[in-house]
XYZ file of C-alpha atoms in Angstrom:
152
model
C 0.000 0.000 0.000
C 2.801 2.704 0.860
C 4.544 1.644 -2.860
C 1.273 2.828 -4.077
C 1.005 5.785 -2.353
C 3.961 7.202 -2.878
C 3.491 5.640 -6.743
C 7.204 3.392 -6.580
C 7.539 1.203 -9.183
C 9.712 -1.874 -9.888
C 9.726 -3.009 -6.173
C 6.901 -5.330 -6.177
C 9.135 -8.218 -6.910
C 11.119 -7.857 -3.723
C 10.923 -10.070 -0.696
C 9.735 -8.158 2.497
C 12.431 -7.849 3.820
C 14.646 -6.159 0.796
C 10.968 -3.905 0.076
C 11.269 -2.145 3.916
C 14.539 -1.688 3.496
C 13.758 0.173 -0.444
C 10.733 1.698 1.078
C 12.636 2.760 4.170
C 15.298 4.792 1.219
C 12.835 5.651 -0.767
C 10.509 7.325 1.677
C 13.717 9.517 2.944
C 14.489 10.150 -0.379
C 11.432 12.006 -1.514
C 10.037 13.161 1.977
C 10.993 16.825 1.496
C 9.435 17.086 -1.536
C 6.243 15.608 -0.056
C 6.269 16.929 2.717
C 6.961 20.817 0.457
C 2.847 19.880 -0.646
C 1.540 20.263 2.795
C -0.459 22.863 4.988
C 0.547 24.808 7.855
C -1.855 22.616 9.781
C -0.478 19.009 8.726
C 2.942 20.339 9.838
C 1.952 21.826 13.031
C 0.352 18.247 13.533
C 3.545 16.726 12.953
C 5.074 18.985 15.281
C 3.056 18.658 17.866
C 3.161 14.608 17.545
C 7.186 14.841 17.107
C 7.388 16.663 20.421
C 5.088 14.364 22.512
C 6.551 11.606 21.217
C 9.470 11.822 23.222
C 7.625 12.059 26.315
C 6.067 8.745 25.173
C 5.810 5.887 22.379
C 2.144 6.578 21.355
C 0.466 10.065 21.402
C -3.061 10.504 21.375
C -5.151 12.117 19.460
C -8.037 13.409 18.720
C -10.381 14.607 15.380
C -9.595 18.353 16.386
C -6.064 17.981 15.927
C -6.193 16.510 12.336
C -8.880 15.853 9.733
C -9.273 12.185 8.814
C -8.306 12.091 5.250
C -4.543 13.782 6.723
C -4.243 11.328 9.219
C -5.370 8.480 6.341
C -2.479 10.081 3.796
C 0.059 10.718 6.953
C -0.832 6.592 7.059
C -0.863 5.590 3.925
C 2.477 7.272 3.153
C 4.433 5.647 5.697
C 5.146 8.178 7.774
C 2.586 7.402 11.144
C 1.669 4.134 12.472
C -2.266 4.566 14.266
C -3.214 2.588 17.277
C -7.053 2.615 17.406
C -9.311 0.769 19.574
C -12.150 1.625 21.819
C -10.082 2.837 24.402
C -7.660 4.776 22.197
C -6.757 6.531 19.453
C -3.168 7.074 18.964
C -0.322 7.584 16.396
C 3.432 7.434 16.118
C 5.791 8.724 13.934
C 9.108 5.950 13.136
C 12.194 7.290 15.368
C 14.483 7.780 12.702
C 11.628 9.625 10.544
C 10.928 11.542 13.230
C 14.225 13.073 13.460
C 14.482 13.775 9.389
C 11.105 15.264 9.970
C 11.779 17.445 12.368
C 15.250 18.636 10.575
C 13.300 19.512 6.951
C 10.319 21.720 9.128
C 12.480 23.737 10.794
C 14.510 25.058 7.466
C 13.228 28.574 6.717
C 13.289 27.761 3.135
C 10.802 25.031 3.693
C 8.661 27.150 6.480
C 7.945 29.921 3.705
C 6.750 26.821 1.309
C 4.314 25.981 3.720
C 3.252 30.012 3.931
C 3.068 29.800 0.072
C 0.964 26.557 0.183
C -1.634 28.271 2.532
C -1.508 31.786 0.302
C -2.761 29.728 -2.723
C -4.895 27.284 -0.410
C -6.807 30.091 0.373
C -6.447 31.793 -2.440
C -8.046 28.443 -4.505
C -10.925 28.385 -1.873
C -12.387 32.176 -1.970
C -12.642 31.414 -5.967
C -14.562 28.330 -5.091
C -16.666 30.259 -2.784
C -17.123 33.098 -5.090
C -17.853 31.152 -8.378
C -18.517 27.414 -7.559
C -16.757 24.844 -9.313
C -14.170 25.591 -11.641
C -11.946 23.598 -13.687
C -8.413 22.974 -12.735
C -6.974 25.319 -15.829
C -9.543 27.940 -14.480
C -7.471 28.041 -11.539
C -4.345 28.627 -12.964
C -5.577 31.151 -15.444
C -7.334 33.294 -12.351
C -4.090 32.386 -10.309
C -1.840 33.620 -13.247
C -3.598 36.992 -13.402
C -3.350 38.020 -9.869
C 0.371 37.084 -9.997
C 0.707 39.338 -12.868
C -1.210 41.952 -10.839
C 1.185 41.378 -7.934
C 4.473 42.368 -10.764
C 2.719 44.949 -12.162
């Protein structure tokens, strides 16, 4: 499931054991990059679960502190294991992923990627609001223009 997620190809023929360690490289090798397409919020949330973390091995969570689709891609990309029973609902973030993590959020170069990321979030979402559904190449003609409004 992670291969597919993260769209790998030519590692479906490995044994388990030689697919984590490929996934394992893999993942490192294109997390900043991923991790570039995020929200403010998603990387607060990882954060937040970084620094608990070291207080203990699970942290728990709740719906407030991430939407459920974000904590499903967070999953499905390898990088947070979830614990969830009745009693608890609780997620983890690998050790050694943790500390890359936490290196590639704190670069300023990366923290104003994020800032972008929200700009045009909200940028996308007030054109939603305002005109209802638009095509994809709607958006990046309307995005275009104010850009060229910003130069002018």
């Amino acid at each position: 499931e992670i291969r597919q997620y993260w769209n790998f190809s030519g590692i479906s023929q490995l044994n388990k054991a030689e697919l984590v360690d490929v996934l394992d490289q893999k993942i490192k090798e294109n997390l900043k990059e991923w991790l570039s397409y995020q929200t403010s919020k998603e990387v607060e949330f990882l954060k937040k679960l970084i620094k608990e973390q070291q207080q203990s091995k699970w942290v728990e969570i709740e719906v407030k502190d991430i939407l459920p689709p974000a904590l499903n891609n967070f999953q499905g990309h390898g990088i947070i294991g979830i614990k969830d029973t009745e009693a608890e609902r609780s997620v983890r973030i690998p050790a050694d992923l943790a500390a890359e993590i936490a290196e590639i959020i704190t670069d300023s170069d990366f923290q104003e990627e994020i800032k972008n990321n929200d700009t045009l979030l909200q940028f996308v979402r007030g054109l939603l609001a305002y005109y209802g559904a638009l095509s994809i190449m709607q958006l990046i003609e309307f995005y275009s223009a104010e850009v060229q409004k910003k130069i002018a």
